[in-house]
C-alpha cells in the first residue's frame, strides 16, 4: 500500500497530498474481512441477510447476531467490527426513539439513515477518534414504502434496490444485478415478492460463502413485510430452512455444470 | 371520586361546576416559573373493574373522560394493551394516562428491538406491574403523583396463570381475584366478590367463573355503576386476557330501565 510510511495515514484529521483520508480507507478494509451482508428491496417489503461466520464450534446457535432492530419497522445489518456494529445499533435505536419522542410518529428509513450517517461522518473529522469499521445496511418499511440504504465508514449513504457489503460483495452484487435487471426488463421494478426474495438472498449468501471457501457459517435473515405485520422480525424458521435447502441444492447443481 | 377541580378563591363548590384551575399569583418563582407538579386531575376517567375467570382475566372500563362534572370526551378507550399478554385499565387523570402509554410503549418497543438480537424473554405482567408500582411510589414521594389508579391484568406464560393487581397514585398496591378502582370499589366490588365466591368459595380454591359468567357479572356491575356513578356513561369495553393473548371488545351499552323516574318528584320538568 502506497500510503504506508508516508505519514498521512496515522490520523483522520490530516489529508494526504492527493486528498485522501487513509484511515477511512483502512476502515473499508475492516469491512472487507467480514462475512457478506445483503439487503434486497422488494415490492412488498425488505429482506436483510447475513453470512455470520463462526470462529468457534463452541458458540451457541443463533448467538452474536449481526442484524439488529432499530425500531419496530427498521432493521440494521452490519458488516465489519462486531462491537462497532453493536454500538451503532444502539445509537440507531436511540435516534429512532428520540424521533418518536419529539414528533410522536415513527421515523422514516431515510431520516434514520441520514442521522446514522451524520454520526459516522463525525468520526472522520477528529484526530482523537477512529472511523467505524462498518458498512451498514438499513432497511425498513415506512409511510413512503419499502426502503433500503447502505452507509459506508466515511458517512456517505445511498439508497438501493439491492446491496451487498463485506467479503465477496462483488460476486453478490453481480447476482443481485441479475435479479434487479430481470425485473427492470420485465417492466416490474422491484417486482420480486419478499417470499421469492428469501430464496434468492439465501442462494446468493451460500454461493458467496462457497466461493470464499471459508469456515462454517450461520445464515441470518430478517424481513419487514405485510406477513410480519410490517415489523422487523426474523424470517420464520420453516421458510429459512427451505430457503437453505434450495440454496444448497442450487450449489450442487452449479458444481455439476462446472 | 377524583378530587373536584376548584377555583383557588372559593371555599366551597356546591355544584361542581368550576373545572378550571387558577394560577396562584404573587408566589415566588424562578425565571422559568414555579416547578409544576400535578396538584389536581383535570380530565378524568372513572371506575375500572377487574375479574379473574377460569381461562384468564377480564378488565372493564367505560369510554368517558370527564372534565370536572362535564361528560367531555365520550369515546375514550381506557384499556391499553402492552405486548401480547398484559393490559392496563386506567382511571384518574387522562393526560397522565396518555403520558404513561407513551412511556410504556417506548419501553416495550426497545425491549422488542433488543429481543431480536439476544432473544431474552418479553416483559411479564408482573414485571410491568412492579415497574408501575415503583414509578407511582417514587412520584408520590416527590410530591408529584401520577394521578391514576391502574389495574394490571395479564397472563403469566411461565407460571401459566392469570395476573391481576392494583396500583394507585399513592403507590398503594394490592392484588385480589376481583378488583375495582374508585367508585367501583364501593359499588361493584361487592357484586364481583359475591359472584366470585359463590363458585370459588371464600378462599378462592373452588372452580372459577367461566368466561360467559365473568362477562355477565361485569355487564351487571357496569350497569350498576352507570345508574349510580354520576361520572360514568353507558358505553364501555371489556378486555379479555388469556393464554392466547389480549382481546378488547367493541364498545357496548347496558339495557337500562327508567320508567320509575316518571313517578319521582323534585327533579325534571314537573310543576307539582
Short mmCIF file of C-alpha atoms in Angstrom, two decimals, chain A residues 5 8-9 13-14 22 38-39 47 51 55 57 79 81 85 118 122 130 139 142 151 154 161 176 199 213 218:
data_model
loop_
_atom_site.label_atom_id
_atom_site.label_comp_id
_atom_site.label_asym_id
_atom_site.label_seq_id
_atom_site.Cartn_x
_atom_site.Cartn_y
_atom_site.Cartn_z
CA UNK A 5 5.31 5.20 5.60
CA UNK A 8 -0.52 10.67 6.14
CA UNK A 9 -2.27 7.52 7.30
CA UNK A 13 -7.60 14.81 10.71
CA UNK A 14 -4.92 15.10 8.01
CA UNK A 22 -6.27 6.82 4.57
CA UNK A 38 -27.16 -8.39 1.80
CA UNK A 39 -30.21 -6.17 1.61
CA UNK A 47 -35.12 -8.57 3.30
CA UNK A 51 -23.44 -14.72 6.47
CA UNK A 55 -15.00 -18.64 14.67
CA UNK A 57 -17.71 -24.63 17.19
CA UNK A 79 -20.52 -5.93 8.18
CA UNK A 81 -16.21 -4.93 13.53
CA UNK A 85 -21.97 -2.73 14.91
CA UNK A 118 -24.07 12.00 10.25
CA UNK A 122 -18.30 12.84 12.74
CA UNK A 130 -11.02 6.27 14.55
CA UNK A 139 -33.81 -1.47 5.62
CA UNK A 142 -42.39 3.22 6.44
CA UNK A 151 -23.95 3.62 4.92
CA UNK A 154 -16.97 7.65 5.51
CA UNK A 161 -32.78 -1.60 -4.85
CA UNK A 176 -28.26 -9.09 -7.27
CA UNK A 199 -34.74 -17.91 -1.57
CA UNK A 213 -14.05 -21.41 0.87
CA UNK A 218 -24.91 -19.48 10.06
#
